[in-house]
mmCIF file of C-alpha atoms and ligand atoms in Angstrom:
data_model
loop_
_atom_site.group_PDB
_atom_site.id
_atom_site.type_symbol
_atom_site.label_atom_id
_atom_site.label_comp_id
_atom_site.label_asym_id
_atom_site.label_seq_id
_atom_site.Cartn_x
_atom_site.Cartn_y
_atom_site.Cartn_z
ATOM 1 C CA MET R 109 -16.497 21.374 -24.789
ATOM 2 C CA SER R 110 -17.271 18.421 -27.121
ATOM 3 C CA ILE R 111 -20.719 18.334 -28.628
ATOM 4 C CA HIS R 112 -21.311 15.112 -26.850
ATOM 5 C CA GLN R 113 -20.878 16.520 -23.385
ATOM 6 C CA LYS R 114 -24.261 17.265 -21.700
ATOM 7 C CA GLU R 115 -24.965 20.540 -20.159
ATOM 8 C CA VAL R 116 -24.506 20.605 -16.299
ATOM 9 C CA LEU R 117 -27.672 21.915 -14.725
ATOM 10 C CA LEU R 118 -26.562 21.727 -11.111
ATOM 11 C CA GLU R 119 -23.211 21.437 -9.611
ATOM 12 C CA ILE R 120 -22.549 20.830 -5.825
ATOM 13 C CA LYS R 121 -19.030 21.608 -4.805
ATOM 14 C CA ASN R 122 -17.359 20.743 -1.510
ATOM 15 C CA LEU R 123 -20.416 21.025 0.564
ATOM 16 C CA HIS R 124 -20.057 20.907 4.458
ATOM 17 C CA LYS R 125 -22.845 20.802 6.994
ATOM 18 C CA THR R 126 -22.772 20.009 10.659
ATOM 19 C CA PHE R 127 -25.523 19.999 13.184
ATOM 20 C CA GLY R 128 -23.875 20.684 16.662
ATOM 21 C CA TYR R 129 -21.168 17.893 16.879
ATOM 22 C CA LYS R 130 -22.847 15.891 14.242
ATOM 23 C CA LYS R 131 -21.030 16.104 10.830
ATOM 24 C CA VAL R 132 -23.468 15.433 8.126
ATOM 25 C CA HIS R 133 -21.659 16.573 4.869
ATOM 26 C CA GLU R 134 -17.960 16.544 4.741
ATOM 27 C CA GLY R 135 -17.210 17.540 1.181
ATOM 28 C CA VAL R 136 -19.975 16.486 -1.048
ATOM 29 C CA TYR R 137 -19.207 17.009 -4.893
ATOM 30 C CA LEU R 138 -22.155 16.137 -7.269
ATOM 31 C CA GLN R 139 -23.137 17.140 -10.784
ATOM 32 C CA LEU R 140 -26.587 16.934 -12.472
ATOM 33 C CA LEU R 141 -26.752 16.864 -16.153
ATOM 34 C CA LYS R 142 -29.632 18.066 -18.138
ATOM 35 C CA GLY R 143 -32.098 15.400 -19.053
ATOM 36 C CA GLU R 144 -30.841 12.820 -16.541
ATOM 37 C CA ILE R 145 -32.392 11.416 -13.406
ATOM 38 C CA LEU R 146 -29.836 10.750 -10.716
ATOM 39 C CA GLY R 147 -30.736 8.208 -8.138
ATOM 40 C CA LEU R 148 -29.321 9.038 -4.792
ATOM 41 C CA PHE R 149 -28.836 6.241 -2.242
ATOM 42 C CA GLY R 150 -27.561 6.289 1.294
ATOM 43 C CA GLY R 151 -28.336 4.744 4.606
ATOM 44 C CA SER R 152 -30.786 6.357 7.016
ATOM 45 C CA GLY R 153 -29.480 9.624 8.472
ATOM 46 C CA THR R 154 -26.663 10.039 6.009
ATOM 47 C CA GLY R 155 -27.917 13.413 4.886
ATOM 48 C CA LYS R 156 -29.793 12.738 1.701
ATOM 49 C CA SER R 157 -32.736 14.992 2.776
ATOM 50 C CA VAL R 158 -30.498 17.772 4.137
ATOM 51 C CA LEU R 159 -28.749 17.655 0.765
ATOM 52 C CA ILE R 160 -31.978 17.889 -1.199
ATOM 53 C CA ARG R 161 -33.219 20.624 1.214
ATOM 54 C CA SER R 162 -30.034 22.584 0.770
ATOM 55 C CA ILE R 163 -30.575 22.604 -3.044
ATOM 56 C CA ILE R 164 -33.660 24.802 -2.526
ATOM 57 C CA GLY R 165 -32.294 26.768 0.341
ATOM 58 C CA LEU R 166 -34.104 25.152 3.107
ATOM 59 C CA GLU R 167 -30.911 24.322 4.825
ATOM 60 C CA ASN R 168 -27.900 26.451 5.318
ATOM 61 C CA PRO R 169 -24.634 24.626 4.499
ATOM 62 C CA ASP R 170 -21.515 25.595 6.552
ATOM 63 C CA SER R 171 -19.433 25.993 3.357
ATOM 64 C CA GLY R 172 -19.325 24.926 -0.285
ATOM 65 C CA GLU R 173 -21.343 25.849 -3.268
ATOM 66 C CA ILE R 174 -24.473 24.809 -4.996
ATOM 67 C CA ILE R 175 -24.311 26.301 -8.569
ATOM 68 C CA PHE R 176 -27.548 26.680 -10.626
ATOM 69 C CA GLU R 177 -27.404 28.818 -13.710
ATOM 70 C CA ASN R 178 -24.107 30.353 -12.678
ATOM 71 C CA GLN R 179 -25.458 31.385 -9.302
ATOM 72 C CA ASN R 180 -24.606 30.075 -5.879
ATOM 73 C CA ILE R 181 -27.718 29.027 -3.979
ATOM 74 C CA VAL R 182 -25.754 28.766 -0.672
ATOM 75 C CA GLY R 183 -26.213 32.146 1.063
ATOM 76 C CA MET R 184 -29.055 33.388 -1.103
ATOM 77 C CA ASP R 185 -31.726 35.567 0.616
ATOM 78 C CA GLU R 186 -35.363 34.415 0.764
ATOM 79 C CA GLN R 187 -36.319 36.677 -2.252
ATOM 80 C CA GLN R 188 -33.777 35.055 -4.463
ATOM 81 C CA LEU R 189 -34.697 31.650 -3.056
ATOM 82 C CA CYS R 190 -38.324 32.108 -4.007
ATOM 83 C CA LYS R 191 -37.240 32.478 -7.539
ATOM 84 C CA ILE R 192 -35.072 29.409 -7.433
ATOM 85 C CA ARG R 193 -38.058 27.484 -5.954
ATOM 86 C CA THR R 194 -40.075 28.234 -9.138
ATOM 87 C CA GLN R 195 -37.389 26.535 -11.195
ATOM 88 C CA ILE R 196 -36.508 23.684 -8.852
ATOM 89 C CA GLY R 197 -39.420 21.595 -7.893
ATOM 90 C CA TYR R 198 -39.467 19.570 -4.716
ATOM 91 C CA VAL R 199 -41.732 16.527 -4.226
ATOM 92 C CA PHE R 200 -42.038 16.307 -0.379
ATOM 93 C CA GLN R 201 -42.383 12.919 1.514
ATOM 94 C CA ASN R 202 -45.949 13.686 2.413
ATOM 95 C CA GLY R 203 -47.232 15.578 -0.606
ATOM 96 C CA ALA R 204 -47.426 18.834 1.489
ATOM 97 C CA LEU R 205 -50.794 20.142 -0.009
ATOM 98 C CA PHE R 206 -52.680 22.901 1.575
ATOM 99 C CA ASP R 207 -55.377 21.124 3.707
ATOM 100 C CA SER R 208 -58.196 23.739 3.207
ATOM 101 C CA LEU R 209 -57.823 24.071 -0.578
ATOM 102 C CA THR R 210 -59.240 21.605 -3.071
ATOM 103 C CA VAL R 211 -56.914 19.626 -5.395
ATOM 104 C CA GLU R 212 -57.694 22.072 -8.236
ATOM 105 C CA GLU R 213 -56.931 25.000 -5.970
ATOM 106 C CA ASN R 214 -53.670 23.455 -4.739
ATOM 107 C CA LEU R 215 -52.482 23.041 -8.319
ATOM 108 C CA ALA R 216 -53.653 26.372 -9.488
ATOM 109 C CA TYR R 217 -52.004 28.160 -6.608
ATOM 110 C CA PRO R 218 -48.366 28.320 -8.001
ATOM 111 C CA LEU R 219 -49.636 29.244 -11.319
ATOM 112 C CA SER R 220 -51.659 32.226 -10.182
ATOM 113 C CA GLU R 221 -48.808 33.207 -7.796
ATOM 114 C CA HIS R 222 -45.888 32.957 -10.297
ATOM 115 C CA THR R 223 -47.233 33.202 -13.890
ATOM 116 C CA ASP R 224 -49.464 35.512 -15.970
ATOM 117 C CA LEU R 225 -51.722 32.756 -17.168
ATOM 118 C CA THR R 226 -55.417 33.562 -17.577
ATOM 119 C CA PRO R 227 -57.894 31.639 -15.451
ATOM 120 C CA SER R 228 -58.847 29.535 -18.510
ATOM 121 C CA GLU R 229 -55.177 28.823 -19.204
ATOM 122 C CA ILE R 230 -54.708 27.767 -15.560
ATOM 123 C CA LYS R 231 -57.737 25.446 -15.773
ATOM 124 C CA GLN R 232 -56.227 23.912 -18.833
ATOM 125 C CA LYS R 233 -52.975 23.243 -17.271
ATOM 126 C CA VAL R 234 -54.518 21.905 -14.079
ATOM 127 C CA ASP R 235 -56.556 19.502 -16.194
ATOM 128 C CA GLN R 236 -53.517 18.401 -18.099
ATOM 129 C CA MET R 237 -51.651 17.800 -14.664
ATOM 130 C CA LEU R 238 -54.668 15.764 -13.299
ATOM 131 C CA ASN R 239 -54.675 13.650 -16.410
ATOM 132 C CA LEU R 240 -50.943 12.983 -16.099
ATOM 133 C CA ILE R 241 -51.347 11.772 -12.521
ATOM 134 C CA ASP R 242 -54.362 9.678 -13.460
ATOM 135 C CA MET R 243 -56.777 11.738 -11.256
ATOM 136 C CA PRO R 244 -58.898 13.403 -14.047
ATOM 137 C CA GLN R 245 -62.089 13.836 -11.722
ATOM 138 C CA SER R 246 -60.474 14.956 -8.472
ATOM 139 C CA HIS R 247 -60.666 18.797 -8.986
ATOM 140 C CA HIS R 248 -62.987 19.316 -6.058
ATOM 141 C CA LEU R 249 -61.706 16.957 -3.492
ATOM 142 C CA LEU R 250 -59.854 18.075 -0.366
ATOM 143 C CA PRO R 251 -56.506 16.546 0.481
ATOM 144 C CA ASN R 252 -58.038 14.614 3.491
ATOM 145 C CA GLU R 253 -60.583 13.046 0.985
ATOM 146 C CA LEU R 254 -57.626 11.526 -1.021
ATOM 147 C CA SER R 255 -55.743 8.255 -0.360
ATOM 148 C CA GLY R 256 -52.215 8.367 0.639
ATOM 149 C CA GLY R 257 -51.191 7.509 -2.995
ATOM 150 C CA MET R 258 -53.384 10.104 -4.401
ATOM 151 C CA GLN R 259 -51.974 12.699 -1.964
ATOM 152 C CA LYS R 260 -48.606 11.904 -3.152
ATOM 153 C CA ARG R 261 -49.403 12.084 -6.936
ATOM 154 C CA ALA R 262 -51.167 15.451 -6.296
ATOM 155 C CA GLY R 263 -48.043 16.464 -4.471
ATOM 156 C CA LEU R 264 -46.072 15.503 -7.552
ATOM 157 C CA ALA R 265 -48.407 17.444 -9.870
ATOM 158 C CA ARG R 266 -48.071 20.644 -7.729
ATOM 159 C CA ALA R 267 -44.332 20.331 -7.599
ATOM 160 C CA ILE R 268 -44.051 20.173 -11.483
ATOM 161 C CA ILE R 269 -46.846 22.415 -12.518
ATOM 162 C CA LEU R 270 -44.551 25.325 -13.130
ATOM 163 C CA GLU R 271 -42.351 23.226 -15.290
ATOM 164 C CA PRO R 272 -39.263 23.387 -13.090
ATOM 165 C CA LYS R 273 -35.865 22.828 -14.806
ATOM 166 C CA ILE R 274 -34.981 20.339 -11.920
ATOM 167 C CA ILE R 275 -37.265 18.022 -9.890
ATOM 168 C CA LEU R 276 -36.106 16.884 -6.537
ATOM 169 C CA PHE R 277 -37.818 13.727 -5.224
ATOM 170 C CA ASP R 278 -37.159 12.794 -1.537
ATOM 171 C CA GLU R 279 -38.379 9.255 -1.017
ATOM 172 C CA PRO R 280 -41.553 9.843 -2.984
ATOM 173 C CA THR R 281 -42.701 6.245 -2.695
ATOM 174 C CA ALA R 282 -42.070 5.927 1.160
ATOM 175 C CA GLY R 283 -45.002 4.515 2.903
ATOM 176 C CA LEU R 284 -46.818 3.420 -0.217
ATOM 177 C CA ASP R 285 -48.190 -0.018 -0.985
ATOM 178 C CA PRO R 286 -46.929 -1.794 -4.116
ATOM 179 C CA ILE R 287 -49.868 -0.766 -6.205
ATOM 180 C CA ASN R 288 -49.591 2.860 -5.373
ATOM 181 C CA THR R 289 -45.822 2.785 -5.688
ATOM 182 C CA LYS R 290 -46.237 1.589 -9.328
ATOM 183 C CA ARG R 291 -48.774 4.202 -9.983
ATOM 184 C CA LEU R 292 -46.491 6.943 -8.804
ATOM 185 C CA LEU R 293 -43.522 5.428 -10.645
ATOM 186 C CA ASP R 294 -45.656 5.152 -13.836
ATOM 187 C CA ASN R 295 -46.454 8.895 -13.450
ATOM 188 C CA ILE R 296 -42.688 9.743 -13.013
ATOM 189 C CA LYS R 297 -41.836 7.602 -15.931
ATOM 190 C CA LYS R 298 -44.431 9.381 -18.097
ATOM 191 C CA LEU R 299 -42.689 12.653 -17.027
ATOM 192 C CA LYS R 300 -39.363 11.290 -17.943
ATOM 193 C CA THR R 301 -40.405 10.903 -21.509
ATOM 194 C CA THR R 302 -40.907 14.715 -21.583
ATOM 195 C CA GLY R 303 -37.145 15.105 -20.674
ATOM 196 C CA ILE R 304 -37.158 16.095 -17.133
ATOM 197 C CA THR R 305 -34.016 16.468 -15.014
ATOM 198 C CA GLY R 306 -33.997 15.284 -11.434
ATOM 199 C CA ILE R 307 -32.590 13.760 -8.306
ATOM 200 C CA PHE R 308 -34.472 10.683 -6.940
ATOM 201 C CA VAL R 309 -33.668 9.894 -3.509
ATOM 202 C CA THR R 310 -35.033 6.391 -2.423
ATOM 203 C CA HIS R 311 -34.456 3.239 -0.489
ATOM 204 C CA ASP R 312 -36.438 1.489 -3.070
ATOM 205 C CA ILE R 313 -33.583 0.124 -5.290
ATOM 206 C CA PRO R 314 -35.751 -1.641 -8.058
ATOM 207 C CA SER R 315 -37.634 1.616 -8.479
ATOM 208 C CA ALA R 316 -34.464 3.752 -8.625
ATOM 209 C CA PHE R 317 -32.954 1.294 -11.280
ATOM 210 C CA GLU R 318 -36.115 1.608 -13.335
ATOM 211 C CA ILE R 319 -36.157 5.391 -13.325
ATOM 212 C CA SER R 320 -32.520 6.574 -12.940
ATOM 213 C CA ASP R 321 -29.821 7.100 -15.374
ATOM 214 C CA ARG R 322 -26.998 7.204 -12.935
ATOM 215 C CA ILE R 323 -26.602 6.317 -9.282
ATOM 216 C CA ALA R 324 -24.750 8.109 -6.548
ATOM 217 C CA ILE R 325 -24.263 6.861 -3.034
ATOM 218 C CA LEU R 326 -23.831 9.199 -0.049
ATOM 219 C CA TYR R 327 -21.686 7.575 2.609
ATOM 220 C CA ASP R 328 -19.819 9.114 5.523
ATOM 221 C CA GLY R 329 -20.358 12.606 4.467
ATOM 222 C CA LYS R 330 -19.252 12.176 0.934
ATOM 223 C CA ILE R 331 -20.308 10.734 -2.484
ATOM 224 C CA TYR R 332 -18.814 7.402 -2.299
ATOM 225 C CA PHE R 333 -20.093 6.024 -5.632
ATOM 226 C CA ASN R 334 -21.132 7.841 -8.694
ATOM 227 C CA ASP R 335 -21.635 5.777 -11.900
ATOM 228 C CA SER R 336 -23.978 3.975 -14.095
ATOM 229 C CA ILE R 337 -26.480 1.379 -13.093
ATOM 230 C CA GLU R 338 -24.678 -1.180 -15.058
ATOM 231 C CA ASN R 339 -21.513 -0.578 -13.050
ATOM 232 C CA ILE R 340 -23.285 -0.446 -9.670
ATOM 233 C CA LYS R 341 -24.691 -3.882 -10.492
ATOM 234 C CA LYS R 342 -21.209 -5.201 -11.453
ATOM 235 C CA SER R 343 -19.439 -3.670 -8.534
ATOM 236 C CA LYS R 344 -17.683 -6.047 -6.046
ATOM 237 C CA ASP R 345 -17.366 -3.556 -3.327
ATOM 238 C CA PRO R 346 -19.194 -4.903 -0.235
ATOM 239 C CA LEU R 347 -20.722 -1.462 0.629
ATOM 240 C CA ILE R 348 -22.017 -0.989 -2.773
ATOM 241 C CA GLN R 349 -23.313 -4.561 -3.018
ATOM 242 C CA SER R 350 -25.185 -4.010 0.219
ATOM 243 C CA PHE R 351 -27.146 -1.247 -1.560
ATOM 244 C CA VAL R 352 -27.842 -3.280 -4.666
ATOM 245 C CA LYS R 353 -28.910 -6.426 -2.704
ATOM 246 C CA GLY R 354 -31.087 -4.281 -0.384
HETATM 247 N N1 ADP P 624 -32.587 20.380 11.837
HETATM 248 C C1 ADP P 624 -31.721 19.398 12.272
HETATM 249 N N2 ADP P 624 -31.142 19.551 13.498
HETATM 250 C C2 ADP P 624 -30.235 18.629 13.955
HETATM 251 N N3 ADP P 624 -29.901 17.560 13.289
HETATM 252 C C3 ADP P 624 -30.416 17.315 12.014
HETATM 253 C C4 ADP P 624 -31.387 18.275 11.570
HETATM 254 N N4 ADP P 624 -31.810 17.856 10.276
HETATM 255 C C5 ADP P 624 -31.097 16.696 10.093
HETATM 256 N N5 ADP P 624 -30.332 16.404 11.145
HETATM 257 C C6 ADP P 624 -29.494 15.139 11.259
HETATM 258 O O1 ADP P 624 -28.752 15.182 10.070
HETATM 259 C C7 ADP P 624 -28.518 13.841 9.680
HETATM 260 C C8 ADP P 624 -29.019 13.624 8.246
HETATM 261 O O2 ADP P 624 -30.420 13.768 8.182
HETATM 262 P P1 ADP P 624 -31.211 13.475 6.890
HETATM 263 O O3 ADP P 624 -30.676 14.264 5.771
HETATM 264 O O4 ADP P 624 -32.634 13.691 7.195
HETATM 265 O O5 ADP P 624 -30.891 11.900 6.574
HETATM 266 P P2 ADP P 624 -31.452 10.977 5.450
HETATM 267 O O6 ADP P 624 -30.301 10.562 4.659
HETATM 268 O O7 ADP P 624 -32.107 9.835 6.227
HETATM 269 O O8 ADP P 624 -32.501 11.855 4.653
HETATM 270 C C9 ADP P 624 -29.340 12.989 10.745
HETATM 271 O O9 ADP P 624 -28.434 12.509 11.691
HETATM 272 C C10 ADP P 624 -30.282 13.981 11.261
HETATM 273 O O10 ADP P 624 -30.605 13.563 12.623
HETATM 274 MG MG1 MG P 625 -34.570 11.565 4.425
#
């Protein structure tokens, strides 16, 4: 391996998934390199969410492999998956906070569950995360006291608080107004300067171009395009152009 080649953190090989008669994945291949953000495009219902969910074992592919740290995630039992989920963070479409816990308790929960940090170390980490998401005074608020934009940012903070090796974003800006979209993107950009690795699923093409290092397009059960932003913009393929033009 040349020293210029980047480490592959995640490798999806020949993934197949059907729901009844509906074929969703028909041989998906995809690699995620350390330190990159991969923008994942695809029409509605093409299987982007199923792919993301498969990576953390919330879906059961029919065949194929998802290799993370020399282990195949496909077919793992719940106990193994729990461990994977501490290393692969998942930003849900709706933030997915616990309704009855405050923001501080929501963020502290993964730390008290999965680390040996002391209460004061946990407090420090929670403060650091709340600063990152521009919500420094929100410790004692309940999720239903937050705006939609704040809920998403809190969901982001909770997904990354264990410092996962990979962060999966499934349409994180869906349903947000332009101001809140920009706030969330600014948070993700701040995170990017720390060298995170992730997959960013979105219909928001300008946002994806700002944040991603590379773009993949899921189409008809397969990865149809997988290249740089420069090359997606240059492409003359009508299908690819339809994504770029929105
Ligand atoms: N649990 C399920 N049962 C049956 N069909 C499903 C299920 N989850 C997803 N699908 C179908 O799989 C396809 C891909 O879904 P999804 O990954 O959510 O698409 P998207 O690319 O919009 O995120 C859709 O046709 C959807 O209806
Ligand atoms: Mg989806």
